[in-house]
Every structure is written in C-alpha cells, then in structure tokens.
Coordinates of C-alpha atoms and ligand atoms in Angstrom, one line a residue:
M1 CA -33.3 -53.2 -15.6
T2 CA -35.9 -50.6 -14.7
S3 CA -35.8 -46.9 -15.3
A4 CA -38.1 -44.0 -14.2
S5 CA -38.0 -40.3 -14.8
T6 CA -39.6 -37.4 -13.1
P7 CA -39.8 -33.7 -14.0
G8 CA -38.4 -30.6 -12.4
K9 CA -40.8 -28.2 -11.0
L10 CA -41.6 -24.5 -10.9
I11 CA -43.5 -22.7 -8.2
L12 CA -45.7 -20.2 -10.0
C13 CA -46.8 -18.4 -6.8
G14 CA -47.1 -18.8 -3.0
E15 CA -43.5 -20.0 -2.1
H16 CA -42.5 -19.4 1.5
A17 CA -46.0 -18.5 2.6
V18 CA -46.9 -22.1 1.8
V19 CA -44.7 -23.2 4.7
Y20 CA -47.1 -21.2 7.0
G21 CA -50.3 -22.8 5.6
Q22 CA -51.1 -20.5 2.7
P23 CA -51.9 -22.0 -0.8
A24 CA -49.4 -22.1 -3.6
I25 CA -49.4 -23.2 -7.2
A26 CA -46.7 -25.5 -8.6
L27 CA -46.1 -26.7 -12.2
P28 CA -44.1 -29.7 -13.5
L29 CA -41.4 -28.9 -16.1
P30 CA -41.9 -31.9 -18.4
D31 CA -38.8 -31.2 -20.5
I32 CA -36.3 -30.9 -17.7
R33 CA -36.0 -34.3 -15.9
A34 CA -34.2 -36.5 -13.4
T35 CA -33.9 -40.2 -14.1
A36 CA -33.1 -43.3 -12.1
L37 CA -31.9 -46.6 -13.5
V38 CA -32.0 -49.8 -11.3
E39 CA -30.0 -52.9 -12.3
D40 CA -29.4 -56.2 -10.6
A41 CA -25.9 -56.4 -9.1
P42 CA -23.8 -59.4 -8.1
A43 CA -25.0 -61.4 -5.0
G44 CA -23.8 -59.9 -1.8
S45 CA -22.8 -56.6 -3.2
G46 CA -25.6 -54.7 -1.5
I47 CA -27.2 -51.5 -2.9
T48 CA -24.9 -49.0 -4.5
I49 CA -26.0 -45.5 -5.6
V50 CA -24.0 -44.0 -8.4
T51 CA -24.4 -40.3 -9.4
P52 CA -22.3 -39.7 -12.5
D53 CA -23.2 -36.0 -12.8
V54 CA -21.3 -35.3 -9.6
D55 CA -18.9 -38.3 -9.9
Q56 CA -20.0 -40.0 -6.6
A57 CA -20.8 -43.6 -5.7
W58 CA -21.5 -45.2 -2.3
T59 CA -22.9 -48.4 -0.9
I60 CA -25.9 -48.1 1.3
D61 CA -25.1 -50.9 3.8
D62 CA -21.6 -49.6 4.3
S63 CA -21.4 -48.0 7.8
A64 CA -19.3 -45.2 6.0
A65 CA -22.3 -44.5 3.7
P66 CA -22.8 -40.7 3.7
A67 CA -25.8 -39.3 5.6
H68 CA -27.7 -38.5 2.5
P69 CA -31.4 -38.1 1.7
L70 CA -31.1 -40.6 -1.1
T71 CA -29.6 -43.2 1.3
T72 CA -32.5 -42.6 3.7
L73 CA -34.9 -42.8 0.8
V74 CA -33.7 -46.3 -0.3
R75 CA -34.2 -47.5 3.3
L76 CA -37.7 -45.9 3.5
T77 CA -38.7 -47.4 0.2
L78 CA -37.5 -50.9 1.1
A79 CA -39.4 -50.6 4.4
Q80 CA -42.6 -49.4 2.6
I81 CA -42.7 -52.3 0.2
Q82 CA -41.5 -54.7 3.0
H83 CA -38.5 -55.9 1.0
A84 CA -35.4 -56.9 2.9
A85 CA -31.9 -56.4 1.5
A86 CA -31.2 -56.5 -2.2
D87 CA -28.2 -56.4 -4.5
L88 CA -28.7 -53.5 -6.9
E89 CA -26.9 -50.6 -8.6
I90 CA -29.0 -47.4 -8.8
T91 CA -27.7 -44.8 -11.3
L92 CA -29.2 -41.3 -10.9
R93 CA -28.8 -38.5 -13.4
S94 CA -30.4 -35.1 -13.6
A95 CA -30.8 -32.2 -16.1
I96 CA -32.3 -30.0 -13.4
P97 CA -30.0 -27.3 -12.1
I98 CA -29.1 -27.9 -8.4
A99 CA -30.2 -25.5 -5.6
S100 CA -32.0 -23.2 -8.1
G101 CA -35.6 -23.5 -7.0
M102 CA -36.4 -26.2 -9.6
G103 CA -36.9 -29.1 -7.3
S104 CA -33.8 -31.1 -8.3
G105 CA -33.6 -33.0 -5.0
A106 CA -37.2 -33.9 -4.9
A107 CA -37.2 -35.0 -8.6
L108 CA -34.2 -37.3 -8.1
G109 CA -35.8 -38.7 -5.0
A110 CA -39.1 -39.4 -6.7
A111 CA -37.4 -41.0 -9.7
L112 CA -35.4 -43.3 -7.3
V113 CA -38.5 -44.4 -5.4
R114 CA -40.5 -45.1 -8.6
A115 CA -37.7 -47.1 -10.3
L116 CA -36.7 -49.0 -7.1
S117 CA -40.2 -50.0 -6.1
T118 CA -41.1 -51.0 -9.7
H119 CA -37.9 -53.0 -10.1
L120 CA -38.8 -54.9 -6.9
G121 CA -42.3 -55.7 -8.2
A122 CA -44.2 -53.3 -5.9
A123 CA -44.8 -50.1 -7.9
L124 CA -46.0 -47.3 -5.6
T125 CA -48.6 -44.7 -6.2
P126 CA -47.8 -41.0 -6.7
A127 CA -49.2 -40.2 -3.2
T128 CA -46.9 -42.8 -1.5
I129 CA -43.9 -41.7 -3.6
A130 CA -44.6 -38.1 -2.6
Q131 CA -44.9 -39.0 1.1
L132 CA -41.6 -41.0 1.1
V133 CA -39.7 -38.2 -0.6
Y134 CA -41.2 -35.8 1.9
E135 CA -40.0 -37.8 4.9
S136 CA -36.4 -38.0 3.5
E137 CA -36.4 -34.2 2.9
R138 CA -37.8 -33.4 6.3
F139 CA -35.0 -35.3 7.8
Y140 CA -32.4 -33.1 6.2
H141 CA -34.2 -29.8 5.5
G142 CA -36.2 -29.0 8.6
T143 CA -39.7 -27.8 7.6
P144 CA -40.4 -28.3 3.9
S145 CA -44.0 -27.6 3.0
G146 CA -44.3 -30.7 0.8
I147 CA -45.0 -28.9 -2.4
D148 CA -41.9 -30.0 -4.2
N149 CA -42.2 -33.7 -3.6
T150 CA -45.9 -33.5 -4.5
V151 CA -45.7 -31.8 -7.8
V152 CA -42.8 -33.9 -9.1
S153 CA -44.5 -37.2 -8.0
Y154 CA -47.9 -36.4 -9.6
E155 CA -46.4 -34.5 -12.6
Q156 CA -49.4 -32.2 -12.8
A157 CA -50.1 -28.5 -12.2
I158 CA -51.4 -28.3 -8.6
W159 CA -53.0 -26.1 -6.0
F160 CA -51.3 -27.1 -2.8
V161 CA -52.1 -26.3 0.9
R162 CA -50.1 -28.2 3.5
G163 CA -51.9 -30.0 6.3
V164 CA -52.3 -28.1 9.5
S165 CA -50.6 -30.8 11.6
K166 CA -47.8 -33.2 10.6
E167 CA -50.2 -36.1 10.4
Q168 CA -52.8 -34.4 8.2
P169 CA -52.3 -34.8 4.5
P170 CA -52.0 -31.8 2.3
T171 CA -54.8 -30.5 0.0
I172 CA -53.8 -31.2 -3.6
V173 CA -56.2 -30.0 -6.3
P174 CA -55.5 -29.9 -10.1
I175 CA -55.9 -26.3 -11.4
T176 CA -58.0 -25.3 -14.3
I177 CA -56.1 -23.5 -17.1
E178 CA -58.5 -21.9 -19.6
Q179 CA -55.8 -20.6 -21.9
P180 CA -52.3 -22.3 -22.3
F181 CA -49.5 -19.9 -21.4
T182 CA -45.8 -19.6 -21.8
L183 CA -43.3 -19.1 -19.1
L184 CA -39.7 -18.2 -19.4
I185 CA -37.4 -19.2 -16.6
G186 CA -34.2 -17.2 -16.1
D187 CA -31.4 -18.7 -14.0
T188 CA -29.3 -16.2 -12.0
G189 CA -26.6 -18.9 -11.7
V190 CA -26.4 -18.1 -8.0
R191 CA -26.9 -21.3 -6.0
A192 CA -29.0 -20.6 -2.9
P193 CA -30.0 -23.6 -0.8
T194 CA -33.7 -23.5 0.1
H195 CA -33.2 -24.4 3.8
V196 CA -31.1 -21.2 4.2
T197 CA -33.7 -18.8 2.9
V198 CA -36.5 -20.7 4.7
G199 CA -34.5 -20.5 7.9
G200 CA -34.0 -16.8 7.5
V201 CA -37.7 -16.2 7.0
R202 CA -38.5 -18.3 10.1
E203 CA -36.1 -16.1 12.2
R204 CA -37.6 -12.9 11.0
W205 CA -41.2 -14.3 11.4
Q206 CA -40.3 -15.2 15.1
Q207 CA -39.1 -11.6 15.7
K208 CA -42.2 -9.9 14.1
P209 CA -44.9 -12.5 13.8
E210 CA -47.8 -10.2 13.0
H211 CA -46.0 -8.4 10.3
Y212 CA -44.9 -11.6 8.6
T213 CA -48.2 -13.4 9.0
A214 CA -49.9 -10.5 7.2
L215 CA -47.4 -10.7 4.4
F216 CA -48.0 -14.5 4.1
A217 CA -51.8 -13.8 4.0
T218 CA -51.2 -11.3 1.1
I219 CA -49.3 -13.9 -0.8
G220 CA -52.0 -16.5 -0.1
S221 CA -54.7 -14.2 -1.5
L222 CA -52.6 -13.4 -4.6
A223 CA -52.4 -17.2 -5.2
Q224 CA -56.2 -17.3 -5.0
T225 CA -56.4 -14.5 -7.6
I226 CA -53.9 -16.2 -9.9
R227 CA -55.9 -19.5 -9.7
E228 CA -59.2 -17.7 -10.6
Q229 CA -57.6 -15.7 -13.4
L230 CA -56.0 -18.8 -14.9
A231 CA -59.4 -20.5 -14.8
A232 CA -60.9 -17.5 -16.6
G233 CA -58.0 -17.1 -19.1
N234 CA -57.1 -13.6 -18.0
L235 CA -53.4 -13.7 -18.5
R236 CA -53.0 -9.9 -18.0
E237 CA -54.5 -10.2 -14.5
V238 CA -52.3 -13.2 -13.8
G239 CA -49.2 -11.1 -14.7
L240 CA -50.2 -8.2 -12.4
A241 CA -50.7 -10.6 -9.5
L242 CA -47.3 -12.2 -10.2
N243 CA -45.7 -8.7 -9.9
Q244 CA -47.5 -8.1 -6.6
N245 CA -46.3 -11.5 -5.4
Q246 CA -42.8 -10.5 -6.1
A247 CA -43.2 -7.3 -4.1
A248 CA -44.4 -9.3 -1.1
L249 CA -41.4 -11.7 -1.5
E250 CA -39.1 -8.7 -1.5
A251 CA -40.8 -7.6 1.7
I252 CA -40.1 -10.9 3.4
G253 CA -36.4 -10.7 2.4
V254 CA -35.9 -13.5 0.0
S255 CA -35.2 -11.6 -3.2
S256 CA -31.7 -10.7 -4.4
P257 CA -30.1 -8.0 -6.7
E258 CA -29.5 -10.6 -9.4
L259 CA -33.1 -11.8 -9.3
E260 CA -34.4 -8.2 -9.4
R261 CA -32.2 -7.3 -12.4
L262 CA -33.7 -10.2 -14.4
I263 CA -37.2 -9.4 -13.2
A264 CA -36.9 -5.8 -14.2
A265 CA -35.4 -6.8 -17.6
A266 CA -38.3 -9.2 -18.3
R267 CA -40.9 -6.6 -17.5
S268 CA -39.3 -3.9 -19.6
A269 CA -39.1 -6.3 -22.5
G270 CA -42.8 -6.9 -22.4
A271 CA -43.5 -9.7 -20.0
L272 CA -47.0 -9.6 -18.5
G273 CA -45.5 -10.3 -15.1
A274 CA -42.3 -11.6 -13.4
K275 CA -41.2 -12.9 -10.0
L276 CA -38.7 -15.1 -8.3
S277 CA -39.6 -18.7 -8.1
G278 CA -38.7 -21.2 -5.3
G279 CA -36.6 -20.5 -2.3
G280 CA -35.1 -17.2 -3.7
G281 CA -31.8 -15.6 -2.6
G282 CA -30.6 -16.6 -6.1
G283 CA -31.8 -19.5 -8.2
V284 CA -34.5 -18.8 -10.8
M285 CA -37.1 -16.2 -11.8
V286 CA -40.1 -16.7 -13.9
A287 CA -41.7 -14.4 -16.5
L288 CA -45.2 -14.8 -18.1
V289 CA -45.0 -13.9 -21.8
R290 CA -47.2 -13.7 -24.8
E291 CA -45.8 -15.1 -28.1
P292 CA -44.9 -11.8 -29.8
Q293 CA -42.7 -10.7 -26.8
Q294 CA -41.1 -14.1 -26.1
T295 CA -37.9 -13.6 -28.1
A296 CA -37.3 -10.1 -26.8
V297 CA -37.8 -11.2 -23.2
A298 CA -35.5 -14.2 -23.5
Q299 CA -32.9 -11.9 -25.1
A300 CA -33.2 -9.3 -22.3
L301 CA -32.7 -12.0 -19.7
L302 CA -29.5 -13.2 -21.3
E303 CA -28.2 -9.7 -21.7
M304 CA -28.9 -8.9 -18.0
G305 CA -26.8 -11.9 -16.9
A306 CA -29.1 -15.0 -16.9
V307 CA -26.8 -18.0 -17.2
R308 CA -29.6 -19.9 -19.0
V309 CA -33.2 -19.3 -20.1
M310 CA -35.7 -22.1 -20.3
Q311 CA -39.2 -22.1 -21.7
T312 CA -42.3 -24.1 -20.7
V313 CA -45.8 -24.1 -22.1
V314 CA -48.4 -24.8 -19.4
T315 CA -51.6 -26.5 -20.5
G316 CA -54.7 -27.6 -18.5
S317 CA -54.2 -30.6 -16.2
A318 CA -56.1 -33.8 -16.1
L319 CA -57.6 -35.2 -12.9
L320 CA -55.2 -36.5 -10.4
S321 CA -54.7 -40.2 -10.2
Ligands
PMV1 O1 -36.3 -23.7 -3.6 P1 -37.3 -24.8 -3.9 O2 -37.6 -24.9 -5.3 O3 -37.0 -26.1 -3.2 O4 -38.7 -24.2 -3.3 C1 -39.0 -24.1 -2.0 C2 -40.3 -23.6 -1.7 C3 -40.5 -22.9 -0.4 O5 -41.8 -22.5 -0.3 C4 -39.6 -21.7 -0.2 C5 -40.1 -23.9 0.7 C6 -41.1 -25.1 0.9 O6 -40.8 -26.0 1.6 O7 -42.2 -25.0 0.4

C-alpha cells in the first residue's frame, strides 16, 4: 500500500496574464491537501479508480471508462515508467474545494502520479509529475499555463513564466520572502470552472488584442513589484499592488459581484490588500492581513457571505529540488 499527498494552491498574483506569457506567483497551501492511496488488487481486475468524496468508481481498462483526466493520467504514468498493465485500486480523496481556484484537479492528479509511480517502484521527480499532470489537463482544458500542476508538484512558493512554445519548459524560480505573512482566503461558494473564464478572456483578447495585451503587461509588472516587495519585506507595498492587480482583473472581465463584495469587506476591515485568486468568476479571493486585523477581516468575510474562510502563513521557500 502506498500513499501520497499534495497541497492545494493559491495564485497570489498574475492569473490569466500568465496564460499569455506574463509572470505569476503561486503558493502551496500545506494544510489543505489531496491524497492518493494505491493498493494491490486481485489478479486480472485491472486498475480501478475510486473517489469516495463524489461516490464514483471506474475501471480504467473498461471501454466504458469515462473520458476523465485521471484515467488519462494513469495511462500517461504507466507509459512514463514503462510499466505494462497492473492490478490496483487507487483511492483519491481531497479536502480542496472543487472549481474554486485552489488547484483541486492538479493536486489530485499529482497525488495520483506520485503514489502510483512510487507503488510500482519508479518514483518520479516533481518536474516529471508536473509535466504529466500538465499533459492530462491540456487534453481537457485547452490552454492551461502550467502554473497549477507546477506549484502542487513542487510544493513551494514559485515565480512562474510559461515557455514561449509548447516544447519549451517553463521558468520556475523559488521566491524570496523576507517577512512571513498571513493570507486569508474567502470562498464565495460560487463554482466557476477555470476553462470557462479562460475561454472568455481569450475571446475578448481576440476581439481587442492591443487593449488586452496592455492589461496583461500591467498585471505582469505588478507581479514583478510584488516579488521585489516580498523580498524586501514591504508588506504594505505588496498589499497596494494586490489591489491594483484586482483592478486589472476587473478590467479583463473575470471578477464577480460576490468576489467584489468580499474584497471590499476585507479592505474595510483592515486588510493590506485583497484580490480574487485563480480563474475568477466565483471561487476564492485572498486578503493580505497583519496579525492585529486578522480576526476582524475573517469576521467581515463571513458576514459578507463567504461560505468558508481559510488561513495560511507563507514563509520563505527552500531551493527547488
Ligand atoms: O482557477 P485555477 O486555480 O485553476 O487557476 C487558473 C489560473 C489561470 O491563470 C486563470 C489559468 C491558467 O492556466 O494559468
């Protein structure tokens, strides 16, 4: 029996623009995780995936197996480690809210690849795990930037720039955090699939390429500012740049009334800055808070309709391995 777990993730800044080559910063959420458990099954039974959270189970080799990223991922992993058929039961569980901008799909995928490859005696590196998860996501979601699969596979705070061509690997650099900081994550409870908001941005960009390209560049330069101010320990400046990033996300049409209600509440209760995080259209927002204001901000988010509020403390990251 082999198990592996991977964290959820949060995009601090740069979402959407990252699809168009701008930099973004993503953080792992160590306390909110997905897990995969791989066990040997009776000979001839094939590979079965069981997802108790949503009460589903299916066998991979069955021609009626659903077209699902996890099915694809099992096949990609077996091909990667050059392992032919096996008889296994893979149980997947997740505490990461689905379609909320917290990387639930990528985290489940990365946990599956890690547990499966380890169980079959060929443990894969974070880079290979990230790449396999990316391939399965690309198959179903069009044009993901690759940030989700990368941050959950490495489990480190990263600066991420996608490769300019499909073949070119992304730039992944650990970020320097001078002063640990606290983020509150408010969930609107509105499920908004990322491919829908990403598709909407693409249509609008095609109609007005110059306007959108300029907005993406603004978001990219704010990511640069946030990286520098995190390295310098200037949280007030980080907060201001997060607010400006939110304004640009509103301008590209991925915010929502529910998100803006929570963002305004967090700012009025004393957050240094607040913005949506991930695909937008619903899902989660993030607020940067100092200790004395933390309780008041969490309270304000709940009063303004957040279905849950999560907290994470972000500390400096080690070198990537
Ligand atoms: O909604 P999430 O958490 O999967 O984040 C998506 C981030 C985007 O930049 C909007 C899309 C992408 O592929 O990077």
